[in-house]
mmCIF file of C-alpha atoms in Angstrom:
data_model
loop_
_atom_site.group_PDB
_atom_site.id
_atom_site.type_symbol
_atom_site.label_atom_id
_atom_site.label_comp_id
_atom_site.label_asym_id
_atom_site.label_seq_id
_atom_site.Cartn_x
_atom_site.Cartn_y
_atom_site.Cartn_z
ATOM 1 C CA MET A 1269 135.130 162.537 41.510
ATOM 2 C CA VAL A 1270 132.638 163.794 44.088
ATOM 3 C CA LEU A 1271 132.635 167.085 45.975
ATOM 4 C CA ASN A 1272 133.453 166.962 49.684
ATOM 5 C CA ASP A 1273 130.237 168.507 51.010
ATOM 6 C CA PRO A 1274 127.962 165.996 52.793
ATOM 7 C CA LEU A 1275 124.843 164.668 51.135
ATOM 8 C CA HIS A 1276 121.611 166.470 51.953
ATOM 9 C CA THR A 1277 119.283 164.678 54.375
ATOM 10 C CA LEU A 1278 115.822 165.059 55.872
ATOM 11 C CA GLU A 1279 115.209 163.570 59.318
ATOM 12 C CA LEU A 1280 111.861 162.190 60.526
ATOM 13 C CA GLY A 1281 111.049 160.679 63.931
ATOM 14 C CA ASP A 1282 113.068 160.881 67.135
ATOM 15 C CA ALA A 1283 112.981 157.383 68.685
ATOM 16 C CA GLY A 1284 113.694 153.791 67.749
ATOM 17 C CA SER A 1285 116.235 152.238 65.416
ATOM 18 C CA ARG A 1286 117.432 154.164 62.374
ATOM 19 C CA VAL A 1287 116.140 153.591 58.842
ATOM 20 C CA VAL A 1288 117.927 155.296 55.935
ATOM 21 C CA PHE A 1289 116.445 155.660 52.423
ATOM 22 C CA CYS A 1290 118.397 156.006 49.160
ATOM 23 C CA HIS A 1291 116.247 156.993 46.169
ATOM 24 C CA GLY A 1292 116.667 156.031 42.531
ATOM 25 C CA LEU A 1293 117.719 157.838 39.379
ATOM 26 C CA PHE A 1294 115.931 161.188 38.822
ATOM 27 C CA GLY A 1295 114.565 161.100 42.385
ATOM 28 C CA GLN A 1296 115.067 162.874 45.701
ATOM 29 C CA GLY A 1297 114.996 161.785 49.301
ATOM 30 C CA ARG A 1298 111.604 163.398 49.719
ATOM 31 C CA ASN A 1299 110.133 160.846 47.298
ATOM 32 C CA PHE A 1300 109.969 158.598 50.376
ATOM 33 C CA THR A 1301 108.370 161.199 52.687
ATOM 34 C CA GLY A 1302 104.999 159.440 52.948
ATOM 35 C CA ILE A 1303 106.548 156.064 53.675
ATOM 36 C CA GLY A 1304 109.114 157.677 55.956
ATOM 37 C CA LYS A 1305 106.385 159.313 58.048
ATOM 38 C CA VAL A 1306 104.719 155.949 58.603
ATOM 39 C CA LEU A 1307 107.988 154.367 59.709
ATOM 40 C CA ALA A 1308 108.843 157.419 61.849
ATOM 41 C CA GLU A 1309 106.120 156.396 64.288
ATOM 42 C CA ARG A 1310 108.556 153.723 65.509
ATOM 43 C CA HIS A 1311 111.917 154.639 63.971
ATOM 44 C CA ARG A 1312 114.323 157.469 63.283
ATOM 45 C CA VAL A 1313 114.156 157.932 59.518
ATOM 46 C CA THR A 1314 116.726 159.603 57.271
ATOM 47 C CA LEU A 1315 115.863 160.491 53.664
ATOM 48 C CA VAL A 1316 119.038 161.093 51.637
ATOM 49 C CA ASP A 1317 119.458 162.997 48.373
ATOM 50 C CA MET A 1318 121.929 161.012 46.278
ATOM 51 C CA PRO A 1319 124.874 162.829 44.605
ATOM 52 C CA ASP A 1320 123.774 164.994 41.641
ATOM 53 C CA HIS A 1321 120.147 164.868 42.841
ATOM 54 C CA GLY A 1322 117.961 167.104 44.994
ATOM 55 C CA GLN A 1323 119.935 169.403 47.273
ATOM 56 C CA SER A 1324 123.041 167.215 47.440
ATOM 57 C CA PRO A 1325 126.326 168.410 45.877
ATOM 58 C CA TRP A 1326 127.049 167.859 42.211
ATOM 59 C CA SER A 1327 130.044 165.860 41.050
ATOM 60 C CA ASP A 1328 132.109 165.878 37.876
ATOM 61 C CA ARG A 1329 131.773 162.109 37.312
ATOM 62 C CA PHE A 1330 129.254 159.513 38.457
ATOM 63 C CA ASP A 1331 130.950 156.833 40.549
ATOM 64 C CA TYR A 1332 129.015 154.136 42.429
ATOM 65 C CA LEU A 1333 131.747 153.421 44.953
ATOM 66 C CA ALA A 1334 132.267 157.102 45.728
ATOM 67 C CA ALA A 1335 128.506 157.555 46.150
ATOM 68 C CA ALA A 1336 128.355 154.557 48.501
ATOM 69 C CA ASP A 1337 131.187 155.998 50.570
ATOM 70 C CA GLN A 1338 129.358 159.345 50.775
ATOM 71 C CA VAL A 1339 126.292 157.571 52.163
ATOM 72 C CA ALA A 1340 128.543 155.660 54.564
ATOM 73 C CA ASP A 1341 129.851 158.999 55.848
ATOM 74 C CA LEU A 1342 126.328 159.694 57.188
ATOM 75 C CA LEU A 1343 126.313 156.486 59.256
ATOM 76 C CA SER A 1344 127.985 155.304 62.454
ATOM 77 C CA THR A 1345 129.201 151.951 63.739
ATOM 78 C CA ASP A 1346 127.586 152.859 67.070
ATOM 79 C CA ASP A 1347 124.175 153.051 65.396
ATOM 80 C CA PRO A 1348 123.957 150.541 62.492
ATOM 81 C CA VAL A 1349 120.957 151.122 60.268
ATOM 82 C CA ALA A 1350 118.309 149.442 58.195
ATOM 83 C CA LEU A 1351 119.310 150.705 54.755
ATOM 84 C CA VAL A 1352 116.644 150.911 52.031
ATOM 85 C CA GLY A 1353 117.564 151.634 48.414
ATOM 86 C CA HIS A 1354 115.549 151.792 45.205
ATOM 87 C CA SER A 1355 117.049 151.272 41.727
ATOM 88 C CA MET A 1356 120.227 153.388 41.477
ATOM 89 C CA GLY A 1357 119.926 153.976 45.226
ATOM 90 C CA GLY A 1358 119.558 150.229 45.663
ATOM 91 C CA LYS A 1359 122.906 149.655 43.973
ATOM 92 C CA ILE A 1360 124.457 152.370 46.140
ATOM 93 C CA SER A 1361 122.913 150.742 49.233
ATOM 94 C CA MET A 1362 124.217 147.310 48.242
ATOM 95 C CA LEU A 1363 127.694 148.770 47.888
ATOM 96 C CA VAL A 1364 127.454 150.472 51.292
ATOM 97 C CA ALA A 1365 126.601 147.084 52.831
ATOM 98 C CA LEU A 1366 129.431 145.333 50.957
ATOM 99 C CA ARG A 1367 132.097 147.970 51.650
ATOM 100 C CA HIS A 1368 130.971 149.027 55.143
ATOM 101 C CA PRO A 1369 129.044 146.058 56.603
ATOM 102 C CA GLN A 1370 129.546 147.274 60.167
ATOM 103 C CA LEU A 1371 127.299 150.270 59.375
ATOM 104 C CA VAL A 1372 124.344 148.252 58.030
ATOM 105 C CA GLU A 1373 122.305 146.083 60.379
ATOM 106 C CA ARG A 1374 119.935 145.005 57.576
ATOM 107 C CA LEU A 1375 119.344 145.888 53.934
ATOM 108 C CA ALA A 1376 116.220 146.302 51.794
ATOM 109 C CA VAL A 1377 116.897 146.371 48.041
ATOM 110 C CA VAL A 1378 113.984 147.698 45.978
ATOM 111 C CA ASP A 1379 113.565 146.538 42.366
ATOM 112 C CA VAL A 1380 117.173 146.282 41.334
ATOM 113 C CA SER A 1381 119.863 143.594 41.189
ATOM 114 C CA PRO A 1382 123.683 143.636 41.380
ATOM 115 C CA VAL A 1383 124.002 143.386 37.589
ATOM 116 C CA PRO A 1384 124.453 145.751 34.617
ATOM 117 C CA TYR A 1385 121.274 146.700 32.757
ATOM 118 C CA ASP A 1386 120.513 147.657 29.189
ATOM 119 C CA HIS A 1387 117.888 150.298 30.003
ATOM 120 C CA SER A 1388 119.884 153.329 28.952
ATOM 121 C CA ALA A 1389 117.839 153.964 25.784
ATOM 122 C CA GLU A 1390 114.640 154.547 27.777
ATOM 123 C CA PHE A 1391 116.404 156.873 30.214
ATOM 124 C CA GLU A 1392 118.161 158.701 27.379
ATOM 125 C CA GLY A 1393 114.714 159.616 26.044
ATOM 126 C CA TYR A 1394 113.697 160.981 29.430
ATOM 127 C CA LEU A 1395 116.880 163.025 29.693
ATOM 128 C CA ARG A 1396 116.579 164.439 26.176
ATOM 129 C CA ALA A 1397 113.031 165.557 26.882
ATOM 130 C CA MET A 1398 113.903 167.133 30.237
ATOM 131 C CA ARG A 1399 116.941 168.951 28.841
ATOM 132 C CA ALA A 1400 114.907 170.209 25.872
ATOM 133 C CA ILE A 1401 112.528 172.197 28.098
ATOM 134 C CA ASP A 1402 113.432 175.888 27.933
ATOM 135 C CA LEU A 1403 113.322 176.912 31.578
ATOM 136 C CA ASP A 1404 113.653 180.603 30.677
ATOM 137 C CA THR A 1405 110.317 180.596 28.820
ATOM 138 C CA LEU A 1406 108.505 177.888 30.793
ATOM 139 C CA ALA A 1407 105.191 179.263 32.051
ATOM 140 C CA SER A 1408 103.908 176.433 34.248
ATOM 141 C CA ARG A 1409 104.457 172.891 35.480
ATOM 142 C CA GLY A 1410 101.548 171.851 33.253
ATOM 143 C CA GLU A 1411 103.473 173.102 30.250
ATOM 144 C CA ALA A 1412 106.465 170.990 31.310
ATOM 145 C CA ASP A 1413 104.196 167.972 31.750
ATOM 146 C CA HIS A 1414 102.915 168.441 28.202
ATOM 147 C CA ALA A 1415 106.479 168.740 26.868
ATOM 148 C CA LEU A 1416 107.421 165.396 28.440
ATOM 149 C CA ARG A 1417 104.308 163.520 27.344
ATOM 150 C CA GLU A 1418 105.693 161.984 24.142
ATOM 151 C CA ALA A 1419 108.968 160.754 25.699
ATOM 152 C CA VAL A 1420 107.343 159.776 29.003
ATOM 153 C CA PRO A 1421 103.803 158.517 28.261
ATOM 154 C CA ASN A 1422 103.280 157.024 31.735
ATOM 155 C CA PRO A 1423 101.729 159.798 33.873
ATOM 156 C CA THR A 1424 103.075 158.259 37.113
ATOM 157 C CA VAL A 1425 106.639 158.337 35.801
ATOM 158 C CA ARG A 1426 106.119 161.835 34.362
ATOM 159 C CA GLY A 1427 104.857 163.099 37.710
ATOM 160 C CA PHE A 1428 107.843 161.490 39.417
ATOM 161 C CA LEU A 1429 110.284 163.264 37.102
ATOM 162 C CA LEU A 1430 108.538 166.609 37.532
ATOM 163 C CA GLN A 1431 108.994 166.460 41.307
ATOM 164 C CA SER A 1432 112.570 167.557 40.583
ATOM 165 C CA LEU A 1433 111.441 170.666 38.681
ATOM 166 C CA ARG A 1434 110.843 173.555 41.085
ATOM 167 C CA ARG A 1435 109.916 177.185 40.835
ATOM 168 C CA GLU A 1436 112.574 179.539 42.194
ATOM 169 C CA GLY A 1437 111.760 183.228 42.210
ATOM 170 C CA ASP A 1438 110.745 184.164 38.682
ATOM 171 C CA GLY A 1439 112.182 181.044 37.075
ATOM 172 C CA TRP A 1440 112.433 177.267 37.168
ATOM 173 C CA ARG A 1441 115.234 174.896 38.115
ATOM 174 C CA TRP A 1442 115.876 171.177 37.755
ATOM 175 C CA TYR A 1443 117.151 169.685 41.017
ATOM 176 C CA LEU A 1444 119.120 167.176 38.928
ATOM 177 C CA HIS A 1445 122.555 167.396 37.326
ATOM 178 C CA LEU A 1446 121.018 166.553 33.941
ATOM 179 C CA ASP A 1447 124.173 167.048 31.871
ATOM 180 C CA LEU A 1448 126.197 164.660 34.028
ATOM 181 C CA LEU A 1449 123.404 162.075 34.250
ATOM 182 C CA ALA A 1450 123.101 162.093 30.456
ATOM 183 C CA ARG A 1451 126.861 161.797 29.919
ATOM 184 C CA ASP A 1452 127.399 159.066 32.547
ATOM 185 C CA LEU A 1453 124.217 157.076 32.009
ATOM 186 C CA ASP A 1454 126.182 153.955 31.048
ATOM 187 C CA ARG A 1455 127.924 154.094 34.430
ATOM 188 C CA ILE A 1456 124.579 154.390 36.219
ATOM 189 C CA THR A 1457 123.056 151.362 34.477
ATOM 190 C CA ASP A 1458 126.244 149.363 35.113
ATOM 191 C CA TRP A 1459 127.375 147.405 38.199
ATOM 192 C CA PRO A 1460 131.041 147.808 39.285
ATOM 193 C CA GLU A 1461 131.806 144.085 39.545
ATOM 194 C CA ASP A 1462 135.408 144.569 38.429
ATOM 195 C CA ARG A 1463 136.080 146.927 41.361
ATOM 196 C CA LEU A 1464 134.859 144.519 44.046
ATOM 197 C CA SER A 1465 137.725 142.043 43.900
ATOM 198 C CA GLY A 1466 138.402 140.738 47.390
ATOM 199 C CA THR A 1467 135.115 142.090 48.773
ATOM 200 C CA ALA A 1468 133.246 139.611 50.962
ATOM 201 C CA PRO A 1469 129.506 138.952 50.593
ATOM 202 C CA TYR A 1470 127.268 140.859 52.990
ATOM 203 C CA ALA A 1471 126.278 138.545 55.849
ATOM 204 C CA GLY A 1472 123.296 140.479 57.223
ATOM 205 C CA PRO A 1473 119.600 139.950 56.453
ATOM 206 C CA VAL A 1474 118.418 141.283 53.101
ATOM 207 C CA LEU A 1475 114.874 141.889 51.852
ATOM 208 C CA TRP A 1476 114.773 141.965 48.048
ATOM 209 C CA ILE A 1477 111.552 143.693 46.974
ATOM 210 C CA GLY A 1478 110.553 143.627 43.315
ATOM 211 C CA GLY A 1479 107.588 144.747 41.265
ATOM 212 C CA ALA A 1480 105.820 141.745 39.737
ATOM 213 C CA GLU A 1481 105.560 143.640 36.433
ATOM 214 C CA SER A 1482 109.205 144.740 36.409
ATOM 215 C CA ASP A 1483 112.158 142.931 34.843
ATOM 216 C CA TYR A 1484 114.769 144.457 37.155
ATOM 217 C CA THR A 1485 114.588 141.457 39.511
ATOM 218 C CA HIS A 1486 114.319 138.796 36.814
ATOM 219 C CA ALA A 1487 114.970 135.177 37.771
ATOM 220 C CA ASP A 1488 118.210 135.329 35.756
ATOM 221 C CA TYR A 1489 119.584 137.749 38.367
ATOM 222 C CA VAL A 1490 118.958 135.536 41.402
ATOM 223 C CA ALA A 1491 122.417 133.934 41.201
ATOM 224 C CA ALA A 1492 124.140 137.338 41.369
ATOM 225 C CA MET A 1493 121.960 138.388 44.305
ATOM 226 C CA ASP A 1494 122.609 135.131 46.152
ATOM 227 C CA ARG A 1495 126.340 135.458 45.564
ATOM 228 C CA TRP A 1496 126.671 138.911 47.114
ATOM 229 C CA PHE A 1497 123.773 138.682 49.587
ATOM 230 C CA PRO A 1498 123.367 135.026 50.619
ATOM 231 C CA HIS A 1499 120.779 135.763 53.329
ATOM 232 C CA ASN A 1500 118.188 137.417 51.115
ATOM 233 C CA ARG A 1501 114.446 136.884 51.040
ATOM 234 C CA ARG A 1502 112.631 137.774 47.826
ATOM 235 C CA VAL A 1503 109.217 139.475 47.750
ATOM 236 C CA ARG A 1504 107.404 140.461 44.553
ATOM 237 C CA ILE A 1505 104.532 142.937 44.823
ATOM 238 C CA LYS A 1506 101.600 142.447 42.465
ATOM 239 C CA GLY A 1507 100.361 145.375 40.417
ATOM 240 C CA ALA A 1508 103.713 147.152 40.552
ATOM 241 C CA GLY A 1509 106.439 147.837 38.043
ATOM 242 C CA HIS A 1510 109.808 149.438 38.697
ATOM 243 C CA TRP A 1511 108.497 152.252 40.919
ATOM 244 C CA VAL A 1512 107.101 149.808 43.480
ATOM 245 C CA HIS A 1513 106.810 152.260 46.365
ATOM 246 C CA SER A 1514 104.857 154.738 44.207
ATOM 247 C CA GLU A 1515 102.592 152.223 42.491
ATOM 248 C CA GLN A 1516 101.699 150.089 45.536
ATOM 249 C CA PRO A 1517 102.639 152.263 48.543
ATOM 250 C CA GLU A 1518 100.354 150.576 51.098
ATOM 251 C CA VAL A 1519 101.628 147.083 50.334
ATOM 252 C CA PHE A 1520 105.205 148.300 50.104
ATOM 253 C CA VAL A 1521 105.160 150.011 53.479
ATOM 254 C CA GLU A 1522 103.610 146.966 55.187
ATOM 255 C CA VAL A 1523 106.285 144.678 53.764
ATOM 256 C CA LEU A 1524 109.008 147.115 54.776
ATOM 257 C CA LYS A 1525 107.613 147.683 58.278
ATOM 258 C CA ARG A 1526 107.727 143.971 59.046
ATOM 259 C CA PHE A 1527 111.347 143.832 57.939
ATOM 260 C CA VAL A 1528 112.677 146.890 59.791
ATOM 261 C CA ASP A 1529 110.620 146.160 62.953
#
């Protein structure tokens, strides 16, 4: 169940059609600030903090459909959007398009598919390491980086996670509901197929962006994507894994600009 307060947003740009970004697990809307600023030259851009992330309200249970409906509450049928979602945010975005198609003019799904994944073990390691950091005695962000190094050897991923650790006054705070994310990780890696009975496929245009070195958009998942999103076009970006927009930002933004323009 999710709290009733609206999700936190950051707005960029004041003209053109609207583009809304939904980040992935452990992220924040501001992860897309650089890309959002580029698009804001021609669009109104909204960066959304997903439930239990950033400055958005915390819930007592992770629920994909409830999260999708919270995002839908930010949108209007008078101003349908280009919705962009990465990973967890990609699943939320797909569900917004399926449940509220009148709100979504087009959809960009970034390195995720409408299927359950078996990646919880990797994320469990991240969560254990983040929760093990004693924020009361933490002296610096560098110390936190060192504490995560064994569980998160990739410095790009480590830096991404540490964006949600902020100094507040004399102490530190995670802008993530770590206890809930750890408890409900199986829900987050799942796809709520059994709750979509009677839901029609989304008829709008879909850009399916994957990292060439990622297995989240594996060929085995094409059938599921085609079933729910029959008008999708698949693009795979070389030199990128799961965090496509962080690993190849210039290529990513060019691909996305062509789609939303």
